mmCIF file of N, CA and C in Angstrom:
data_model
loop_
_atom_site.group_PDB
_atom_site.id
_atom_site.type_symbol
_atom_site.label_atom_id
_atom_site.label_comp_id
_atom_site.label_asym_id
_atom_site.label_seq_id
_atom_site.Cartn_x
_atom_site.Cartn_y
_atom_site.Cartn_z
ATOM 1 N N MET Y 1 -20.157 -32.810 35.954
ATOM 2 C CA MET Y 1 -19.108 -32.445 35.027
ATOM 3 C C MET Y 1 -17.777 -32.989 35.510
ATOM 4 N N ALA Y 2 -16.871 -33.072 34.624
ATOM 5 C CA ALA Y 2 -15.538 -33.582 34.920
ATOM 6 C C ALA Y 2 -14.637 -32.514 35.538
ATOM 7 N N LEU Y 3 -15.108 -31.287 35.637
ATOM 8 C CA LEU Y 3 -14.256 -30.210 36.129
ATOM 9 C C LEU Y 3 -13.807 -30.447 37.566
ATOM 10 N N ALA Y 4 -14.709 -30.832 38.440
ATOM 11 C CA ALA Y 4 -14.354 -31.030 39.847
ATOM 12 C C ALA Y 4 -13.405 -32.206 40.029
ATOM 13 N N ALA Y 5 -13.460 -33.177 39.145
ATOM 14 C CA ALA Y 5 -12.520 -34.299 39.226
ATOM 15 C C ALA Y 5 -11.112 -33.833 38.876
ATOM 16 N N ARG Y 6 -11.006 -32.888 37.974
ATOM 17 C CA ARG Y 6 -9.696 -32.381 37.545
ATOM 18 C C ARG Y 6 -9.170 -31.304 38.483
ATOM 19 N N TRP Y 7 -10.065 -30.449 38.998
ATOM 20 C CA TRP Y 7 -9.698 -29.358 39.898
ATOM 21 C C TRP Y 7 -10.474 -29.525 41.205
ATOM 22 N N PRO Y 8 -9.904 -30.220 42.192
ATOM 23 C CA PRO Y 8 -10.622 -30.508 43.439
ATOM 24 C C PRO Y 8 -10.960 -29.277 44.275
ATOM 25 N N ASP Y 9 -10.374 -28.117 43.961
ATOM 26 C CA ASP Y 9 -10.715 -26.894 44.692
ATOM 27 C C ASP Y 9 -12.093 -26.367 44.310
ATOM 28 N N ILE Y 10 -12.663 -26.880 43.229
ATOM 29 C CA ILE Y 10 -14.001 -26.434 42.822
ATOM 30 C C ILE Y 10 -14.997 -26.867 43.887
ATOM 31 N N ARG Y 11 -15.745 -25.884 44.392
ATOM 32 C CA ARG Y 11 -16.747 -26.145 45.428
ATOM 33 C C ARG Y 11 -18.146 -26.304 44.858
ATOM 34 N N GLN Y 12 -18.406 -25.639 43.738
ATOM 35 C CA GLN Y 12 -19.755 -25.667 43.188
ATOM 36 C C GLN Y 12 -19.715 -25.326 41.710
ATOM 37 N N GLU Y 13 -20.614 -25.937 40.950
ATOM 38 C CA GLU Y 13 -20.797 -25.624 39.534
ATOM 39 C C GLU Y 13 -22.292 -25.435 39.287
ATOM 40 N N TRP Y 14 -22.611 -24.454 38.470
ATOM 41 C CA TRP Y 14 -24.004 -24.202 38.101
ATOM 42 C C TRP Y 14 -24.096 -24.034 36.588
ATOM 43 N N ILE Y 15 -25.246 -24.349 36.031
ATOM 44 C CA ILE Y 15 -25.557 -23.954 34.663
ATOM 45 C C ILE Y 15 -26.624 -22.870 34.755
ATOM 46 N N PHE Y 16 -26.613 -21.966 33.785
ATOM 47 C CA PHE Y 16 -27.596 -20.889 33.745
ATOM 48 C C PHE Y 16 -27.803 -20.503 32.287
ATOM 49 N N GLY Y 17 -28.707 -19.618 32.067
ATOM 50 C CA GLY Y 17 -28.912 -19.107 30.711
ATOM 51 C C GLY Y 17 -29.959 -19.860 29.922
ATOM 52 N N SER Y 18 -29.875 -19.714 28.619
ATOM 53 C CA SER Y 18 -30.928 -20.196 27.724
ATOM 54 C C SER Y 18 -31.100 -21.711 27.731
ATOM 55 N N VAL Y 19 -30.066 -22.477 28.079
ATOM 56 C CA VAL Y 19 -30.212 -23.942 28.061
ATOM 57 C C VAL Y 19 -31.213 -24.429 29.095
ATOM 58 N N LEU Y 20 -31.554 -23.601 30.063
ATOM 59 C CA LEU Y 20 -32.502 -24.007 31.100
ATOM 60 C C LEU Y 20 -33.951 -23.681 30.763
ATOM 61 N N GLY Y 21 -34.181 -23.076 29.637
ATOM 62 C CA GLY Y 21 -35.551 -22.680 29.343
ATOM 63 C C GLY Y 21 -35.895 -22.791 27.883
ATOM 64 N N PRO Y 22 -37.038 -22.233 27.535
ATOM 65 C CA PRO Y 22 -37.511 -22.324 26.159
ATOM 66 C C PRO Y 22 -36.675 -21.499 25.183
ATOM 67 N N GLY Y 23 -35.762 -20.667 25.677
ATOM 68 C CA GLY Y 23 -34.933 -19.858 24.800
ATOM 69 C C GLY Y 23 -33.753 -20.609 24.199
ATOM 70 N N CYS Y 24 -33.600 -21.887 24.544
ATOM 71 C CA CYS Y 24 -32.478 -22.676 24.032
ATOM 72 C C CYS Y 24 -32.686 -22.958 22.545
ATOM 73 N N ARG Y 25 -31.676 -22.627 21.761
ATOM 74 C CA ARG Y 25 -31.720 -22.813 20.312
ATOM 75 C C ARG Y 25 -30.513 -23.619 19.866
ATOM 76 N N GLU Y 26 -30.477 -23.969 18.616
ATOM 77 C CA GLU Y 26 -29.371 -24.753 18.062
ATOM 78 C C GLU Y 26 -28.024 -24.059 18.268
ATOM 79 N N HIS Y 27 -28.012 -22.740 18.212
ATOM 80 C CA HIS Y 27 -26.765 -21.984 18.349
ATOM 81 C C HIS Y 27 -26.451 -21.590 19.798
ATOM 82 N N SER Y 28 -27.291 -21.978 20.754
ATOM 83 C CA SER Y 28 -27.066 -21.618 22.157
ATOM 84 C C SER Y 28 -25.785 -22.246 22.680
ATOM 85 N N ASP Y 29 -25.173 -21.557 23.640
ATOM 86 C CA ASP Y 29 -24.009 -22.126 24.304
ATOM 87 C C ASP Y 29 -24.404 -22.578 25.706
ATOM 88 N N LEU Y 30 -23.521 -23.304 26.348
ATOM 89 C CA LEU Y 30 -23.732 -23.775 27.713
ATOM 90 C C LEU Y 30 -23.048 -22.781 28.639
ATOM 91 N N ASP Y 31 -23.828 -22.102 29.462
ATOM 92 C CA ASP Y 31 -23.293 -21.122 30.395
ATOM 93 C C ASP Y 31 -23.001 -21.807 31.717
ATOM 94 N N LEU Y 32 -21.725 -21.813 32.124
ATOM 95 C CA LEU Y 32 -21.299 -22.426 33.378
ATOM 96 C C LEU Y 32 -20.794 -21.355 34.333
ATOM 97 N N LEU Y 33 -21.180 -21.487 35.588
ATOM 98 C CA LEU Y 33 -20.670 -20.649 36.655
ATOM 99 C C LEU Y 33 -19.979 -21.583 37.632
ATOM 100 N N VAL Y 34 -18.734 -21.270 37.985
ATOM 101 C CA VAL Y 34 -17.927 -22.168 38.807
ATOM 102 C C VAL Y 34 -17.369 -21.398 39.991
ATOM 103 N N GLU Y 35 -17.426 -22.015 41.160
ATOM 104 C CA GLU Y 35 -16.843 -21.434 42.372
ATOM 105 C C GLU Y 35 -15.651 -22.287 42.803
ATOM 106 N N GLY Y 36 -14.512 -21.651 42.975
ATOM 107 C CA GLY Y 36 -13.335 -22.347 43.467
ATOM 108 C C GLY Y 36 -12.325 -22.760 42.415
ATOM 109 N N LEU Y 37 -12.619 -22.538 41.159
ATOM 110 C CA LEU Y 37 -11.672 -22.860 40.090
ATOM 111 C C LEU Y 37 -10.530 -21.846 40.137
ATOM 112 N N PRO Y 38 -9.272 -22.313 40.210
ATOM 113 C CA PRO Y 38 -8.161 -21.359 40.194
ATOM 114 C C PRO Y 38 -8.178 -20.527 38.905
ATOM 115 N N ALA Y 39 -7.864 -19.245 39.041
ATOM 116 C CA ALA Y 39 -7.869 -18.340 37.880
ATOM 117 C C ALA Y 39 -6.933 -18.826 36.787
ATOM 118 N N THR Y 40 -5.853 -19.469 37.159
ATOM 119 C CA THR Y 40 -4.886 -19.952 36.173
ATOM 120 C C THR Y 40 -5.383 -21.172 35.406
ATOM 121 N N SER Y 41 -6.532 -21.721 35.805
ATOM 122 C CA SER Y 41 -7.052 -22.934 35.176
ATOM 123 C C SER Y 41 -8.271 -22.708 34.297
ATOM 124 N N VAL Y 42 -8.671 -21.460 34.095
ATOM 125 C CA VAL Y 42 -9.893 -21.163 33.340
ATOM 126 C C VAL Y 42 -9.820 -21.702 31.914
ATOM 127 N N ILE Y 43 -8.719 -21.476 31.218
ATOM 128 C CA ILE Y 43 -8.610 -21.930 29.827
ATOM 129 C C ILE Y 43 -8.663 -23.459 29.758
ATOM 130 N N GLY Y 44 -7.967 -24.129 30.646
ATOM 131 C CA GLY Y 44 -7.999 -25.595 30.672
ATOM 132 C C GLY Y 44 -9.387 -26.123 30.991
ATOM 133 N N ALA Y 45 -10.079 -25.483 31.929
ATOM 134 C CA ALA Y 45 -11.434 -25.910 32.299
ATOM 135 C C ALA Y 45 -12.409 -25.687 31.145
ATOM 136 N N LEU Y 46 -12.254 -24.579 30.467
ATOM 137 C CA LEU Y 46 -13.111 -24.298 29.316
ATOM 138 C C LEU Y 46 -12.910 -25.352 28.235
ATOM 139 N N GLY Y 47 -11.675 -25.699 27.956
ATOM 140 C CA GLY Y 47 -11.395 -26.736 26.955
ATOM 141 C C GLY Y 47 -11.968 -28.077 27.351
ATOM 142 N N LEU Y 48 -11.803 -28.455 28.612
ATOM 143 C CA LEU Y 48 -12.342 -29.728 29.088
ATOM 144 C C LEU Y 48 -13.867 -29.742 29.000
ATOM 145 N N ALA Y 49 -14.506 -28.650 29.399
ATOM 146 C CA ALA Y 49 -15.968 -28.565 29.339
ATOM 147 C C ALA Y 49 -16.465 -28.678 27.904
ATOM 148 N N GLU Y 50 -15.785 -28.035 26.976
ATOM 149 C CA GLU Y 50 -16.222 -28.088 25.580
ATOM 150 C C GLU Y 50 -16.032 -29.469 24.969
ATOM 151 N N ARG Y 51 -15.055 -30.216 25.448
ATOM 152 C CA ARG Y 51 -14.858 -31.588 24.942
ATOM 153 C C ARG Y 51 -15.920 -32.560 25.458
ATOM 154 N N GLN Y 52 -16.690 -32.165 26.463
ATOM 155 C CA GLN Y 52 -17.710 -33.032 27.048
ATOM 156 C C GLN Y 52 -18.958 -33.158 26.181
ATOM 157 N N GLY Y 53 -19.184 -32.207 25.302
ATOM 158 C CA GLY Y 53 -20.424 -32.270 24.534
ATOM 159 C C GLY Y 53 -20.399 -31.396 23.302
ATOM 160 N N PRO Y 54 -21.536 -31.310 22.643
ATOM 161 C CA PRO Y 54 -21.593 -30.640 21.346
ATOM 162 C C PRO Y 54 -21.741 -29.116 21.407
ATOM 163 N N MET Y 55 -21.907 -28.538 22.583
ATOM 164 C CA MET Y 55 -22.164 -27.098 22.680
ATOM 165 C C MET Y 55 -20.897 -26.322 23.002
ATOM 166 N N ALA Y 56 -20.855 -25.097 22.510
ATOM 167 C CA ALA Y 56 -19.823 -24.166 22.958
ATOM 168 C C ALA Y 56 -20.104 -23.841 24.426
ATOM 169 N N VAL Y 57 -19.075 -23.482 25.171
ATOM 170 C CA VAL Y 57 -19.221 -23.229 26.602
ATOM 171 C C VAL Y 57 -18.747 -21.824 26.925
ATOM 172 N N ASP Y 58 -19.513 -21.150 27.770
ATOM 173 C CA ASP Y 58 -19.118 -19.866 28.338
ATOM 174 C C ASP Y 58 -18.941 -20.117 29.832
ATOM 175 N N LEU Y 59 -17.713 -20.008 30.331
ATOM 176 C CA LEU Y 59 -17.412 -20.326 31.720
ATOM 177 C C LEU Y 59 -17.066 -19.048 32.472
ATOM 178 N N LYS Y 60 -17.721 -18.866 33.610
ATOM 179 C CA LYS Y 60 -17.459 -17.720 34.473
ATOM 180 C C LYS Y 60 -17.127 -18.230 35.875
ATOM 181 N N ARG Y 61 -16.178 -17.565 36.523
ATOM 182 C CA ARG Y 61 -15.848 -17.862 37.918
ATOM 183 C C ARG Y 61 -16.599 -16.890 38.818
ATOM 184 N N THR Y 62 -17.208 -17.389 39.888
ATOM 185 C CA THR Y 62 -17.921 -16.501 40.818
ATOM 186 C C THR Y 62 -16.984 -15.439 41.373
ATOM 187 N N GLU Y 63 -15.732 -15.811 41.562
ATOM 188 C CA GLU Y 63 -14.747 -14.904 42.146
ATOM 189 C C GLU Y 63 -14.447 -13.700 41.250
ATOM 190 N N ASP Y 64 -14.752 -13.790 39.963
ATOM 191 C CA ASP Y 64 -14.480 -12.712 39.020
ATOM 192 C C ASP Y 64 -15.661 -11.773 38.809
ATOM 193 N N LEU Y 65 -16.805 -12.112 39.376
ATOM 194 C CA LEU Y 65 -18.025 -11.339 39.122
ATOM 195 C C LEU Y 65 -18.337 -10.383 40.266
ATOM 196 N N LYS Y 66 -18.970 -9.281 39.935
ATOM 197 C CA LYS Y 66 -19.491 -8.391 40.966
ATOM 198 C C LYS Y 66 -20.572 -9.158 41.725
ATOM 199 N N PRO Y 67 -20.701 -8.926 43.021
ATOM 200 C CA PRO Y 67 -21.694 -9.677 43.822
ATOM 201 C C PRO Y 67 -23.117 -9.604 43.272
ATOM 202 N N GLU Y 68 -23.513 -8.434 42.738
ATOM 203 C CA GLU Y 68 -24.883 -8.294 42.216
ATOM 204 C C GLU Y 68 -25.107 -9.196 41.009
ATOM 205 N N LEU Y 69 -24.132 -9.262 40.120
ATOM 206 C CA LEU Y 69 -24.251 -10.119 38.937
ATOM 207 C C LEU Y 69 -24.247 -11.582 39.343
ATOM 208 N N CYS Y 70 -23.380 -11.937 40.263
ATOM 209 C CA CYS Y 70 -23.321 -13.323 40.726
ATOM 210 C C CYS Y 70 -24.662 -13.746 41.325
ATOM 211 N N GLU Y 71 -25.241 -12.926 42.165
ATOM 212 C CA GLU Y 71 -26.541 -13.238 42.771
ATOM 213 C C GLU Y 71 -27.632 -13.385 41.714
ATOM 214 N N ARG Y 72 -27.621 -12.512 40.707
ATOM 215 C CA ARG Y 72 -28.628 -12.590 39.636
ATOM 216 C C ARG Y 72 -28.487 -13.902 38.869
ATOM 217 N N LEU Y 73 -27.251 -14.286 38.556
ATOM 218 C CA LEU Y 73 -27.041 -15.549 37.845
ATOM 219 C C LEU Y 73 -27.447 -16.742 38.700
ATOM 220 N N LEU Y 74 -27.132 -16.694 39.980
ATOM 221 C CA LEU Y 74 -27.483 -17.810 40.870
ATOM 222 C C LEU Y 74 -28.996 -17.989 41.005
ATOM 223 N N ARG Y 75 -29.723 -16.892 40.967
ATOM 224 C CA ARG Y 75 -31.190 -16.992 41.088
ATOM 225 C C ARG Y 75 -31.816 -17.761 39.928
ATOM 226 N N SER Y 76 -31.166 -17.733 38.772
ATOM 227 C CA SER Y 76 -31.733 -18.414 37.605
ATOM 228 C C SER Y 76 -30.886 -19.619 37.186
ATOM 229 N N SER Y 77 -30.151 -20.184 38.130
ATOM 230 C CA SER Y 77 -29.237 -21.279 37.799
ATOM 231 C C SER Y 77 -29.733 -22.618 38.335
ATOM 232 N N ARG Y 78 -29.036 -23.661 37.921
ATOM 233 C CA ARG Y 78 -29.258 -25.001 38.450
ATOM 234 C C ARG Y 78 -27.896 -25.560 38.858
ATOM 235 N N ALA Y 79 -27.796 -26.014 40.110
ATOM 236 C CA ALA Y 79 -26.529 -26.530 40.635
ATOM 237 C C ALA Y 79 -26.184 -27.879 40.015
ATOM 238 N N LEU Y 80 -24.900 -28.064 39.711
ATOM 239 C CA LEU Y 80 -24.403 -29.336 39.206
ATOM 240 C C LEU Y 80 -23.647 -30.111 40.275
ATOM 241 N N LEU Y 81 -23.045 -29.417 41.229
ATOM 242 C CA LEU Y 81 -22.348 -30.043 42.356
ATOM 243 C C LEU Y 81 -23.060 -29.649 43.631
ATOM 244 N N TRP Y 82 -22.970 -30.486 44.608
ATOM 245 C CA TRP Y 82 -23.609 -30.200 45.892
ATOM 246 C C TRP Y 82 -22.569 -30.240 46.990
ATOM 247 N N GLU Y 83 -22.607 -29.267 47.884
ATOM 248 C CA GLU Y 83 -21.744 -29.219 49.054
ATOM 249 C C GLU Y 83 -22.494 -29.830 50.233
ATOM 250 N N PRO Y 84 -21.769 -30.388 51.205
ATOM 251 C CA PRO Y 84 -22.431 -30.845 52.424
ATOM 252 C C PRO Y 84 -23.166 -29.684 53.074
ATOM 253 N N CYS Y 85 -24.344 -29.947 53.535
ATOM 254 C CA CYS Y 85 -25.183 -28.938 54.170
ATOM 255 C C CYS Y 85 -25.148 -29.175 55.678
ATOM 256 N N PRO Y 86 -24.446 -28.331 56.464
ATOM 257 C CA PRO Y 86 -24.286 -28.581 57.891
ATOM 258 C C PRO Y 86 -25.606 -28.728 58.638
ATOM 259 N N GLU Y 87 -26.599 -27.908 58.306
ATOM 260 C CA GLU Y 87 -27.868 -27.995 59.024
ATOM 261 C C GLU Y 87 -28.655 -29.261 58.693
ATOM 262 N N ALA Y 88 -28.292 -29.939 57.594
ATOM 263 C CA ALA Y 88 -28.958 -31.195 57.236
ATOM 264 C C ALA Y 88 -28.131 -32.401 57.679
ATOM 265 N N GLY Y 89 -27.059 -32.157 58.428
ATOM 266 C CA GLY Y 89 -26.235 -33.257 58.900
ATOM 267 C C GLY Y 89 -25.532 -33.992 57.769
ATOM 268 N N GLY Y 90 -25.248 -33.279 56.659
ATOM 269 C CA GLY Y 90 -24.565 -33.904 55.535
ATOM 270 C C GLY Y 90 -25.497 -34.688 54.626
ATOM 271 N N GLN Y 91 -26.784 -34.626 54.850
ATOM 272 C CA GLN Y 91 -27.745 -35.351 54.017
ATOM 273 C C GLN Y 91 -27.990 -34.590 52.728
ATOM 274 N N ALA Y 92 -28.324 -35.311 51.676
ATOM 275 C CA ALA Y 92 -28.578 -34.695 50.379
ATOM 276 C C ALA Y 92 -29.809 -33.818 50.421
ATOM 277 N N ASP Y 93 -29.726 -32.682 49.773
ATOM 278 C CA ASP Y 93 -30.848 -31.762 49.603
ATOM 279 C C ASP Y 93 -31.002 -31.532 48.123
ATOM 280 N N ASP Y 94 -31.911 -32.266 47.481
ATOM 281 C CA ASP Y 94 -32.021 -32.185 46.030
ATOM 282 C C ASP Y 94 -33.187 -31.317 45.584
ATOM 283 N N ALA Y 95 -33.388 -30.214 46.297
ATOM 284 C CA ALA Y 95 -34.498 -29.327 45.981
ATOM 285 C C ALA Y 95 -34.254 -28.492 44.736
ATOM 286 N N GLY Y 96 -33.039 -28.519 44.181
ATOM 287 C CA GLY Y 96 -32.746 -27.730 42.987
ATOM 288 C C GLY Y 96 -32.233 -26.360 43.350
ATOM 289 N N GLY Y 97 -32.190 -25.470 42.368
ATOM 290 C CA GLY Y 97 -31.674 -24.135 42.606
ATOM 291 C C GLY Y 97 -30.214 -24.176 42.990
ATOM 292 N N HIS Y 98 -29.785 -23.260 43.876
ATOM 293 C CA HIS Y 98 -28.382 -23.247 44.237
ATOM 294 C C HIS Y 98 -28.136 -23.664 45.672
ATOM 295 N N GLY Y 99 -29.082 -24.342 46.309
ATOM 296 C CA GLY Y 99 -28.836 -24.941 47.610
ATOM 297 C C GLY Y 99 -28.224 -26.293 47.391
ATOM 298 N N GLY Y 100 -28.097 -27.084 48.466
ATOM 299 C CA GLY Y 100 -27.700 -28.448 48.191
ATOM 300 C C GLY Y 100 -26.782 -29.109 49.173
ATOM 301 N N ALA Y 101 -26.534 -30.380 48.917
ATOM 302 C CA ALA Y 101 -25.667 -31.206 49.747
ATOM 303 C C ALA Y 101 -25.058 -32.292 48.891
ATOM 304 N N ALA Y 102 -24.463 -33.270 49.499
ATOM 305 C CA ALA Y 102 -23.910 -34.475 48.859
ATOM 306 C C ALA Y 102 -23.121 -34.204 47.592
ATOM 307 N N ARG Y 103 -21.864 -33.878 47.734
ATOM 308 C CA ARG Y 103 -21.010 -33.540 46.600
ATOM 309 C C ARG Y 103 -21.002 -34.659 45.581
ATOM 310 N N GLY Y 104 -21.282 -34.309 44.336
ATOM 311 C CA GLY Y 104 -21.305 -35.261 43.240
ATOM 312 C C GLY Y 104 -21.715 -34.576 41.967
ATOM 313 N N SER Y 105 -21.681 -35.262 40.878
ATOM 314 C CA SER Y 105 -21.994 -34.668 39.592
ATOM 315 C C SER Y 105 -23.440 -34.935 39.207
ATOM 316 N N ALA Y 106 -24.038 -33.984 38.529
ATOM 317 C CA ALA Y 106 -25.411 -34.151 38.061
ATOM 318 C C ALA Y 106 -25.473 -34.973 36.786
ATOM 319 N N ARG Y 107 -24.337 -35.224 36.174
ATOM 320 C CA ARG Y 107 -24.315 -35.984 34.928
ATOM 321 C C ARG Y 107 -24.377 -37.447 35.169
#
């Protein structure tokens, strides 16, 4: 996504919800979970995300969620950005889920 290019403080982006499974319908929205996006930039990030494609976007910041909800969303999410993984020596870990390495966009 273009979000990390615009807001370099973003550490991670995930998609979750119906778009990842058979529940995706014509009226489904794109559920994004973002870590590190400044609170003052949520509206701008939402607008930028919606301009990227044909779906409405629901954007949530990890910092705004209760830990239990955040963990539940992460369990059913797919990472879009990857952080360097110290135990892998900075090597890419493309196993999916919310682990990972090699910062970059999935698009």
